[in-house]
């Protein structure tokens, strides 16, 4: 089939490659011409070696011009970001702009799938009206409109776009069947057909909200156990010996990424319009948003106990990305932590081997050489290999392990002050 994937990011690009691998004739549409340029040369704009390899093998016609690809496409899949703004309000502009562009060029009888994460109601209340304004009525199958929420875990080698099960919901039964048939042709895992498009929108929001509240739960437990002098990591290990029901999550400096800290706000806001107040989801967001501040308090306490003042304290932050072994800094709690500490007058500098352009040093040794105090903000594999002796050699006075990923015993054994999140 002739396919256009709209949005060539973490979601769209792997999907475009998969469609091409399966023999489809694939175009990629993106507003970022630099990104289009790179992909046209077979270079991946995101750090992902398997993707980079794939891009060299498959043929994807990348363009910034919708008229070059949409009119001749039988299937159009929208994979653009659905972020929130600084006040945590959903920002549907990228989706609205993309659907508006598609509505100007799409031909009748085509299939339009929205993969972006959206709250229940967006397809029928936002997407369909844009199409209708262009004289295209999805309820009459002028085009086949469906929602198949993306499920991707960036950096995950085991679960990829090809083998992760998906759900699909559509505006009409015909659209549902066509979408399910298409996805069964490219994905080896189960494709579950849901009875309404709202159910599909709700499924993705629920899975990610489930993750956010579980992380908030363990963050709260960590803060409580820290006061009780209990090691949260030992207790998580203990609870995980229960062969059913318990699901381990881990405390940290906060929750980042383009999904988990964002998706709950889409549901909270839409539910409010029906008069329902998601108190629990809102509290979980409050707890997770508070973690960078909590971490900064731990840092300040450690520094005051050593130096007596924060002003000018040389703090090295290890990691800027929102999670281990990726280069993505979206909603990264590490960035929030940096600004909080700088607000307290400390001399804070960072190093992340995956985010060189935002690092203050070229390598780890430079960071260790500069720092009197260290914070682990991201548990990159490179950081977990550092020996406690290396910290001692560099005269590190205190370490705040924001991901509980270092060897606490070895560090304390060398008389370096150590504080994790829920352990010390
Ligand atoms: N985090 C914790 N404690 C945990 C797990 C995660 O603090 O126990 C933090 C991470 O450090 C990170 C954030 O939460 O800052 C998000 O972590 P994540 O592993 O959910 O990372 P994402 O957002 O890249 O991937 C997620 C998918 N990941 C997993 O399910 C493992 C999933 O939540 C979504 O399918 C996907 O984003 C998406 O695109 O919606």
Short mmCIF file of C-alpha atoms and ligand atoms in Angstrom, two decimals:
data_model
loop_
_atom_site.label_atom_id
_atom_site.label_comp_id
_atom_site.label_asym_id
_atom_site.label_seq_id
_atom_site.Cartn_x
_atom_site.Cartn_y
_atom_site.Cartn_z
CA UNK A 1 0.00 0.00 0.00
CA UNK A 2 1.02 3.63 -0.46
CA UNK A 3 1.50 4.95 3.08
CA UNK A 4 2.38 8.35 4.54
CA UNK A 5 3.58 8.55 8.14
CA UNK A 6 3.10 12.08 9.49
CA UNK A 7 5.72 12.91 12.16
CA UNK A 8 9.12 11.18 11.97
CA UNK A 9 10.11 11.03 15.63
CA UNK A 10 10.46 8.23 18.23
CA UNK A 11 7.14 6.82 17.13
CA UNK A 12 6.77 7.67 13.43
CA UNK A 13 10.23 6.78 12.20
CA UNK A 14 10.34 3.18 13.54
CA UNK A 15 6.80 2.71 12.22
CA UNK A 16 7.74 4.04 8.76
CA UNK A 17 10.74 1.68 8.68
CA UNK A 18 8.54 -1.27 9.68
CA UNK A 19 5.99 -0.47 6.94
CA UNK A 20 8.79 -0.25 4.37
CA UNK A 21 10.32 -3.51 5.61
CA UNK A 22 6.93 -5.16 5.09
CA UNK A 23 6.93 -4.05 1.46
CA UNK A 24 4.75 -0.95 1.62
CA UNK A 25 5.56 2.15 -0.44
CA UNK A 26 6.32 4.60 2.38
CA UNK A 27 6.59 8.37 2.50
CA UNK A 28 7.47 10.26 5.65
CA UNK A 29 6.11 13.78 6.21
CA UNK A 30 7.67 16.10 8.78
CA UNK A 31 7.67 19.88 9.27
CA UNK A 32 11.32 19.81 10.37
CA UNK A 33 13.27 20.09 7.10
CA UNK A 34 16.58 19.31 8.83
CA UNK A 35 15.09 16.04 10.02
CA UNK A 36 13.73 15.36 6.50
CA UNK A 37 17.19 16.07 5.08
CA UNK A 38 18.87 13.58 7.43
CA UNK A 39 16.35 10.81 6.82
CA UNK A 40 16.59 11.32 3.05
CA UNK A 41 20.30 10.59 3.42
CA UNK A 42 19.51 7.44 5.43
CA UNK A 43 20.71 9.02 8.69
CA UNK A 44 18.62 8.56 11.82
CA UNK A 45 17.92 11.86 13.65
CA UNK A 46 17.53 9.92 16.92
CA UNK A 47 20.18 7.91 18.80
CA UNK A 48 19.05 4.33 18.24
CA UNK A 49 21.50 2.00 16.57
CA UNK A 50 18.90 -0.54 15.40
CA UNK A 51 16.92 2.28 13.77
CA UNK A 52 20.06 3.68 12.15
CA UNK A 53 20.79 0.25 10.65
CA UNK A 54 17.20 -0.13 9.40
CA UNK A 55 17.22 3.31 7.81
CA UNK A 56 20.18 2.30 5.69
CA UNK A 57 18.32 -0.78 4.42
CA UNK A 58 14.79 0.52 3.73
CA UNK A 59 13.53 3.16 1.32
CA UNK A 60 11.50 5.98 2.86
CA UNK A 61 10.75 9.08 0.82
CA UNK A 62 11.00 11.85 3.43
CA UNK A 63 9.47 15.21 2.58
CA UNK A 64 8.19 18.42 4.17
CA UNK A 65 5.63 18.89 1.40
CA UNK A 66 2.21 17.25 2.07
CA UNK A 67 1.15 17.65 -1.57
CA UNK A 68 3.98 15.31 -2.54
CA UNK A 69 2.70 12.36 -0.47
CA UNK A 70 -0.80 12.68 1.03
CA UNK A 71 -2.88 12.79 -2.21
CA UNK A 72 -1.53 9.48 -3.46
CA UNK A 73 -1.56 7.68 -0.10
CA UNK A 74 -4.07 4.97 0.71
CA UNK A 75 -3.09 5.02 4.40
CA UNK A 76 -2.05 8.05 6.46
CA UNK A 77 -0.77 7.53 10.02
CA UNK A 78 -0.38 10.54 12.32
CA UNK A 79 2.41 10.20 14.92
CA UNK A 80 2.93 13.76 16.11
CA UNK A 81 3.59 14.86 19.72
CA UNK A 82 0.72 15.57 22.10
CA UNK A 83 2.52 17.54 24.83
CA UNK A 84 1.29 19.76 27.65
CA UNK A 85 2.20 23.43 28.07
CA UNK A 86 3.95 24.97 31.11
CA UNK A 87 0.67 24.97 33.06
CA UNK A 88 0.17 21.27 32.28
CA UNK A 89 -2.68 22.00 29.85
CA UNK A 90 -2.91 19.61 26.90
CA UNK A 91 -1.48 21.13 23.71
CA UNK A 92 -3.25 19.61 20.71
CA UNK A 93 -1.79 22.12 18.25
CA UNK A 94 0.62 19.67 16.55
CA UNK A 95 -2.26 17.20 16.11
CA UNK A 96 -4.71 19.85 14.89
CA UNK A 97 -2.17 21.28 12.43
CA UNK A 98 -1.32 17.80 11.09
CA UNK A 99 -4.96 16.74 10.67
CA UNK A 100 -5.78 20.08 9.03
CA UNK A 101 -2.94 19.54 6.56
CA UNK A 102 -4.08 15.98 5.89
CA UNK A 103 -7.70 17.10 5.39
CA UNK A 104 -6.57 19.40 2.56
CA UNK A 105 -4.86 16.62 0.60
CA UNK A 106 -6.39 13.28 1.61
CA UNK A 107 -8.37 11.47 -1.06
CA UNK A 108 -11.72 9.81 -0.31
CA UNK A 109 -11.61 6.11 0.46
CA UNK A 110 -8.25 6.43 2.25
CA UNK A 111 -7.54 5.32 5.81
CA UNK A 112 -6.49 7.83 8.48
CA UNK A 113 -5.04 6.43 11.73
CA UNK A 114 -4.16 8.60 14.72
CA UNK A 115 -1.34 6.98 16.75
CA UNK A 116 -0.55 9.98 18.95
CA UNK A 117 -1.60 9.56 22.59
CA UNK A 118 -4.87 11.41 23.12
CA UNK A 119 -7.63 11.49 25.71
CA UNK A 120 -11.05 9.92 25.16
CA UNK A 121 -13.06 12.22 22.89
CA UNK A 122 -10.30 13.76 20.77
CA UNK A 123 -10.98 11.73 17.61
CA UNK A 124 -14.72 12.49 17.61
CA UNK A 125 -14.57 16.03 19.05
CA UNK A 126 -11.40 17.41 17.44
CA UNK A 127 -10.22 15.26 14.51
CA UNK A 128 -13.59 14.43 12.88
CA UNK A 129 -14.83 18.07 12.83
CA UNK A 130 -11.64 19.17 11.00
CA UNK A 131 -12.27 16.52 8.34
CA UNK A 132 -15.97 17.42 8.09
CA UNK A 133 -15.04 21.08 7.58
CA UNK A 134 -13.11 19.85 4.53
CA UNK A 135 -16.18 18.01 3.26
CA UNK A 136 -15.00 14.60 4.46
CA UNK A 137 -17.34 12.74 6.84
CA UNK A 138 -15.66 9.76 8.57
CA UNK A 139 -19.02 8.68 10.02
CA UNK A 140 -20.12 8.06 6.42
CA UNK A 141 -16.84 6.26 5.61
CA UNK A 142 -15.74 9.02 3.21
CA UNK A 143 -12.42 8.03 4.79
CA UNK A 144 -11.78 5.30 7.36
CA UNK A 145 -10.84 7.02 10.64
CA UNK A 146 -9.36 5.05 13.54
CA UNK A 147 -7.11 5.36 16.59
CA UNK A 148 -4.33 2.87 17.25
CA UNK A 149 -2.40 4.30 20.20
CA UNK A 150 1.39 4.04 19.90
CA UNK A 151 3.12 1.80 22.41
CA UNK A 152 6.85 2.22 22.22
CA UNK A 153 9.48 2.05 24.92
CA UNK A 154 12.45 4.01 23.55
CA UNK A 155 15.69 2.08 24.03
CA UNK A 156 13.91 -1.21 24.71
CA UNK A 157 15.62 -3.89 22.61
CA UNK A 158 13.16 -6.67 23.51
CA UNK A 159 9.88 -4.92 22.82
CA UNK A 160 9.86 -3.19 19.46
CA UNK A 161 7.25 -1.62 17.21
CA UNK A 162 6.93 -4.97 15.42
CA UNK A 163 6.21 -7.23 18.41
CA UNK A 164 4.25 -5.05 20.86
CA UNK A 165 0.52 -5.92 20.89
CA UNK A 166 -1.79 -3.05 19.93
CA UNK A 167 -5.42 -2.03 20.40
CA UNK A 168 -7.50 -0.26 17.78
CA UNK A 169 -10.81 1.63 17.89
CA UNK A 170 -12.61 3.38 15.04
CA UNK A 171 -15.47 5.69 14.11
CA UNK A 172 -17.20 2.99 12.03
CA UNK A 173 -17.05 -0.80 11.97
CA UNK A 174 -15.70 -0.73 8.41
CA UNK A 175 -12.87 1.57 9.51
CA UNK A 176 -12.15 -0.76 12.44
CA UNK A 177 -11.83 -3.83 10.22
CA UNK A 178 -9.60 -2.04 7.72
CA UNK A 179 -7.30 -0.68 10.43
CA UNK A 180 -7.06 -4.04 12.22
CA UNK A 181 -6.25 -5.78 8.94
CA UNK A 182 -3.52 -3.25 8.13
CA UNK A 183 -1.84 -3.57 11.56
CA UNK A 184 -2.06 -7.38 11.44
CA UNK A 185 -0.10 -7.14 8.21
CA UNK A 186 2.85 -5.36 9.80
CA UNK A 187 2.80 -6.36 13.48
CA UNK A 188 3.48 -9.92 14.63
CA UNK A 189 1.71 -9.44 17.98
CA UNK A 190 -2.01 -9.47 18.75
CA UNK A 191 -4.18 -6.61 17.46
CA UNK A 192 -7.26 -6.19 19.67
CA UNK A 193 -10.34 -4.56 18.15
CA UNK A 194 -12.25 -2.38 20.63
CA UNK A 195 -15.91 -1.43 20.30
CA UNK A 196 -15.42 2.34 20.25
CA UNK A 197 -12.70 4.84 19.42
CA UNK A 198 -13.02 6.25 22.96
CA UNK A 199 -12.11 2.83 24.38
CA UNK A 200 -8.88 2.88 22.36
CA UNK A 201 -8.06 6.44 23.49
CA UNK A 202 -8.80 5.44 27.10
CA UNK A 203 -6.65 2.28 26.93
CA UNK A 204 -3.40 4.13 26.29
CA UNK A 205 -4.15 6.86 28.81
CA UNK A 206 -4.94 4.21 31.44
CA UNK A 207 -1.72 2.21 30.88
CA UNK A 208 0.44 5.28 31.24
CA UNK A 209 -1.52 6.72 34.14
CA UNK A 210 -1.19 3.33 35.85
CA UNK A 211 2.57 3.73 35.55
CA UNK A 212 2.58 7.30 36.86
CA UNK A 213 0.60 6.46 40.02
CA UNK A 214 2.78 3.44 40.76
CA UNK A 215 5.90 5.56 40.50
CA UNK A 216 4.29 8.19 42.74
CA UNK A 217 3.46 5.43 45.23
CA UNK A 218 7.05 4.24 45.48
CA UNK A 219 8.35 7.82 45.61
CA UNK A 220 6.12 8.48 48.61
CA UNK A 221 7.22 5.23 50.28
CA UNK A 222 10.86 6.22 49.68
CA UNK A 223 10.40 9.57 51.40
CA UNK A 224 8.69 7.93 54.37
CA UNK A 225 11.26 5.14 54.70
CA UNK A 226 14.09 7.68 54.55
CA UNK A 227 12.69 9.23 57.73
CA UNK A 228 12.35 5.78 59.31
CA UNK A 229 15.91 4.78 58.40
CA UNK A 230 14.67 1.90 56.21
CA UNK A 231 16.37 1.06 52.88
CA UNK A 232 13.59 1.22 50.26
CA UNK A 233 15.61 -0.85 47.76
CA UNK A 234 15.88 -3.72 50.24
CA UNK A 235 12.15 -3.56 50.95
CA UNK A 236 11.30 -3.51 47.19
CA UNK A 237 13.51 -6.59 46.84
CA UNK A 238 11.71 -8.15 49.79
CA UNK A 239 8.23 -7.36 48.44
CA UNK A 240 9.26 -8.68 45.01
CA UNK A 241 9.73 -12.15 46.49
CA UNK A 242 5.93 -12.33 46.52
CA UNK A 243 5.23 -14.36 43.36
CA UNK A 244 2.01 -12.55 42.50
CA UNK A 245 0.31 -9.16 42.67
CA UNK A 246 3.25 -6.99 43.72
CA UNK A 247 4.79 -4.98 40.83
CA UNK A 248 8.13 -3.30 41.62
CA UNK A 249 8.63 0.32 40.70
CA UNK A 250 11.63 2.40 41.73
CA UNK A 251 11.99 5.83 43.35
CA UNK A 252 13.96 8.53 41.57
CA UNK A 253 14.47 12.24 41.10
CA UNK A 254 11.19 12.51 39.22
CA UNK A 255 9.28 11.30 36.16
CA UNK A 256 10.27 12.46 32.68
CA UNK A 257 9.65 11.60 29.05
CA UNK A 258 7.00 12.53 26.56
CA UNK A 259 4.34 10.20 27.91
CA UNK A 260 4.14 9.33 31.60
CA UNK A 261 4.28 12.83 33.09
CA UNK A 262 2.01 14.16 30.32
CA UNK A 263 -0.79 11.70 29.61
CA UNK A 264 -2.54 11.89 33.01
CA UNK A 265 -3.16 15.62 32.46
CA UNK A 266 -5.08 14.81 29.26
CA UNK A 267 -7.53 12.65 31.18
CA UNK A 268 -7.67 14.94 34.26
CA UNK A 269 -8.65 17.88 32.08
CA UNK A 270 -11.21 16.04 29.92
CA UNK A 271 -12.82 14.37 32.96
CA UNK A 272 -13.19 17.77 34.63
CA UNK A 273 -15.37 18.85 31.70
CA UNK A 274 -17.79 16.05 32.65
CA UNK A 275 -17.65 17.17 36.30
CA UNK A 276 -15.35 14.38 37.51
CA UNK A 277 -12.32 15.31 39.63
CA UNK A 278 -9.40 12.87 39.37
CA UNK A 279 -8.05 13.59 42.87
CA UNK A 280 -5.83 10.47 42.96
CA UNK A 281 -4.25 11.06 39.54
CA UNK A 282 -3.67 14.72 40.44
CA UNK A 283 -2.03 13.80 43.74
CA UNK A 284 0.25 11.30 41.97
CA UNK A 285 1.31 14.03 39.54
CA UNK A 286 1.96 16.37 42.51
CA UNK A 287 4.15 13.76 44.22
CA UNK A 288 6.18 13.01 41.08
CA UNK A 289 6.55 16.71 40.25
CA UNK A 290 7.86 17.29 43.80
CA UNK A 291 10.74 14.81 43.48
CA UNK A 292 13.30 17.22 41.93
CA UNK A 293 12.65 19.60 44.85
CA UNK A 294 12.97 16.75 47.35
CA UNK A 295 16.27 15.73 45.76
CA UNK A 296 17.52 19.33 45.92
CA UNK A 297 16.71 19.35 49.65
CA UNK A 298 18.83 16.23 50.13
CA UNK A 299 21.68 17.90 48.25
CA UNK A 300 21.39 21.09 50.29
CA UNK A 301 21.36 19.17 53.58
CA UNK A 302 24.49 17.24 52.58
CA UNK A 303 26.34 20.38 51.48
CA UNK A 304 25.37 22.37 54.57
CA UNK A 305 26.65 19.51 56.74
CA UNK A 306 29.99 19.63 54.90
CA UNK A 307 30.55 23.23 53.83
CA UNK A 308 28.01 25.18 55.83
CA UNK A 309 26.81 27.17 52.79
CA UNK A 310 25.32 26.45 49.36
CA UNK A 311 26.67 29.60 47.69
CA UNK A 312 29.33 28.57 45.16
CA UNK A 313 29.24 24.87 46.12
CA UNK A 314 30.67 22.87 43.19
CA UNK A 315 27.96 20.35 42.28
CA UNK A 316 28.37 17.87 39.41
CA UNK A 317 25.13 16.46 37.96
CA UNK A 318 25.56 13.12 36.18
CA UNK A 319 22.83 12.69 33.56
CA UNK A 320 20.42 15.00 31.77
CA UNK A 321 18.26 12.49 29.83
CA UNK A 322 14.91 11.51 31.32
CA UNK A 323 15.84 7.84 31.62
CA UNK A 324 18.83 5.50 31.25
CA UNK A 325 20.68 5.07 27.96
CA UNK A 326 18.58 7.45 25.84
CA UNK A 327 19.43 10.94 24.55
CA UNK A 328 15.95 12.42 25.13
CA UNK A 329 15.63 15.28 27.62
CA UNK A 330 11.88 15.96 27.28
CA UNK A 331 10.32 16.74 30.68
CA UNK A 332 13.56 15.49 32.20
CA UNK A 333 13.59 15.94 36.00
CA UNK A 334 17.37 16.45 35.80
CA UNK A 335 16.81 19.80 34.07
CA UNK A 336 14.40 20.87 36.82
CA UNK A 337 16.94 19.85 39.46
CA UNK A 338 19.67 21.90 37.76
CA UNK A 339 17.60 25.06 37.84
CA UNK A 340 16.49 24.55 41.46
CA UNK A 341 20.10 24.15 42.62
CA UNK A 342 21.32 27.11 40.56
CA UNK A 343 18.53 29.10 42.23
CA UNK A 344 20.17 28.29 45.55
CA UNK A 345 23.45 29.88 44.38
CA UNK A 346 25.43 26.69 43.81
CA UNK A 347 27.91 26.28 40.92
CA UNK A 348 26.13 23.40 39.15
CA UNK A 349 27.54 21.73 36.05
CA UNK A 350 26.35 18.62 34.21
CA UNK A 351 27.67 15.79 32.06
CA UNK A 352 25.59 13.29 30.07
CA UNK A 353 27.39 11.08 27.52
CA UNK A 354 24.12 10.83 25.54
CA UNK A 355 23.42 14.58 25.58
CA UNK A 356 26.80 16.07 24.66
CA UNK A 357 25.39 19.35 23.37
CA UNK A 358 23.98 20.22 26.80
CA UNK A 359 26.93 18.91 28.84
CA UNK A 360 29.37 21.31 30.51
CA UNK A 361 32.22 18.79 30.18
CA UNK A 362 33.52 16.55 27.42
CA UNK A 363 33.90 13.51 29.65
CA UNK A 364 33.26 12.07 33.08
CA UNK A 365 36.78 12.72 34.38
CA UNK A 366 36.37 16.44 33.82
CA UNK A 367 33.12 16.36 35.78
CA UNK A 368 34.66 14.37 38.64
CA UNK A 369 37.64 16.72 38.68
CA UNK A 370 35.37 19.79 38.98
CA UNK A 371 32.91 18.44 41.54
CA UNK A 372 32.96 18.53 45.32
CA UNK A 373 29.43 17.10 45.40
CA UNK A 374 27.83 14.69 42.94
CA UNK A 375 24.25 13.91 41.97
CA UNK A 376 23.30 10.87 39.87
CA UNK A 377 20.28 12.10 37.91
CA UNK A 378 20.14 9.38 35.23
CA UNK A 379 21.27 5.77 35.65
CA UNK A 380 23.14 5.50 32.35
CA UNK A 381 25.18 2.28 32.04
CA UNK A 382 28.37 4.39 31.85
CA UNK A 383 27.75 5.80 35.36
CA UNK A 384 27.02 2.47 37.03
CA UNK A 385 30.52 1.27 36.14
CA UNK A 386 32.31 3.94 38.20
CA UNK A 387 34.15 2.54 41.22
CA UNK A 388 33.82 4.07 44.68
CA UNK A 389 37.62 4.54 44.60
CA UNK A 390 37.22 6.92 41.64
CA UNK A 391 35.00 9.16 43.74
CA UNK A 392 37.54 9.02 46.61
CA UNK A 393 40.43 9.83 44.26
CA UNK A 394 38.55 12.92 43.11
CA UNK A 395 37.87 14.06 46.65
CA UNK A 396 34.11 13.88 46.30
CA UNK A 397 32.62 14.95 49.63
CA UNK A 398 29.02 13.73 49.17
CA UNK A 399 26.99 11.77 46.62
CA UNK A 400 23.21 12.03 46.16
CA UNK A 401 22.23 8.93 44.20
CA UNK A 402 19.00 10.02 42.51
CA UNK A 403 18.48 6.59 40.95
CA UNK A 404 19.78 4.38 43.79
CA UNK A 405 22.08 2.84 41.20
CA UNK A 406 25.50 3.07 42.89
CA UNK A 407 27.17 0.74 45.41
CA UNK A 408 26.09 2.43 48.65
CA UNK A 409 28.16 0.09 50.87
CA UNK A 410 31.40 0.68 48.98
CA UNK A 411 30.92 4.45 48.94
CA UNK A 412 30.08 4.65 52.64
CA UNK A 413 33.00 2.32 53.34
CA UNK A 414 35.30 5.01 51.93
CA UNK A 415 33.74 7.56 54.28
CA UNK A 416 32.01 9.50 51.50
CA UNK A 417 28.63 10.87 52.55
CA UNK A 418 25.97 8.94 50.55
CA UNK A 419 22.24 9.62 50.30
CA UNK A 420 19.89 7.86 47.87
CA UNK A 421 16.16 8.28 47.36
CA UNK A 422 14.78 6.31 50.28
CA UNK A 423 18.14 4.94 51.43
CA UNK A 424 21.27 6.30 53.12
N1 LIG B 1 10.56 5.93 36.28
C1 LIG B 1 10.73 5.92 37.67
N2 LIG B 1 10.51 4.76 38.35
C2 LIG B 1 10.12 3.61 37.71
C3 LIG B 1 9.95 3.65 36.30
C4 LIG B 1 10.17 4.81 35.60
O1 LIG B 1 11.08 6.93 38.28
O2 LIG B 1 9.95 2.59 38.38
C5 LIG B 1 10.77 7.18 35.55
C6 LIG B 1 11.85 7.07 34.49
O3 LIG B 1 13.11 7.41 35.06
C7 LIG B 1 11.40 8.10 33.46
C8 LIG B 1 9.88 8.07 33.57
O4 LIG B 1 9.57 7.47 34.84
O5 LIG B 1 11.85 9.39 33.82
C9 LIG B 1 9.20 7.30 32.43
O6 LIG B 1 9.76 6.03 32.43
P1 LIG B 1 9.31 4.92 31.35
O7 LIG B 1 10.13 3.70 31.57
O8 LIG B 1 7.83 4.77 31.34
O9 LIG B 1 9.84 5.57 30.01
P2 LIG B 1 9.14 6.00 28.64
O10 LIG B 1 8.20 7.11 28.92
O11 LIG B 1 10.19 6.22 27.64
O12 LIG B 1 8.41 4.71 28.07
C10 LIG B 1 7.14 4.60 28.29
C11 LIG B 1 6.81 3.12 28.20
N3 LIG B 1 7.68 2.42 29.14
C12 LIG B 1 7.40 1.32 29.81
O13 LIG B 1 6.27 0.88 29.89
C13 LIG B 1 8.55 0.60 30.45
C14 LIG B 1 5.40 3.13 28.49
O14 LIG B 1 5.17 3.75 29.72
C15 LIG B 1 4.70 3.77 27.30
O15 LIG B 1 4.28 2.70 26.47
C16 LIG B 1 5.60 4.63 26.47
O16 LIG B 1 6.44 5.37 27.28
C17 LIG B 1 4.76 5.58 25.61
O17 LIG B 1 5.27 5.95 24.56
O18 LIG B 1 3.64 5.93 26.02
#
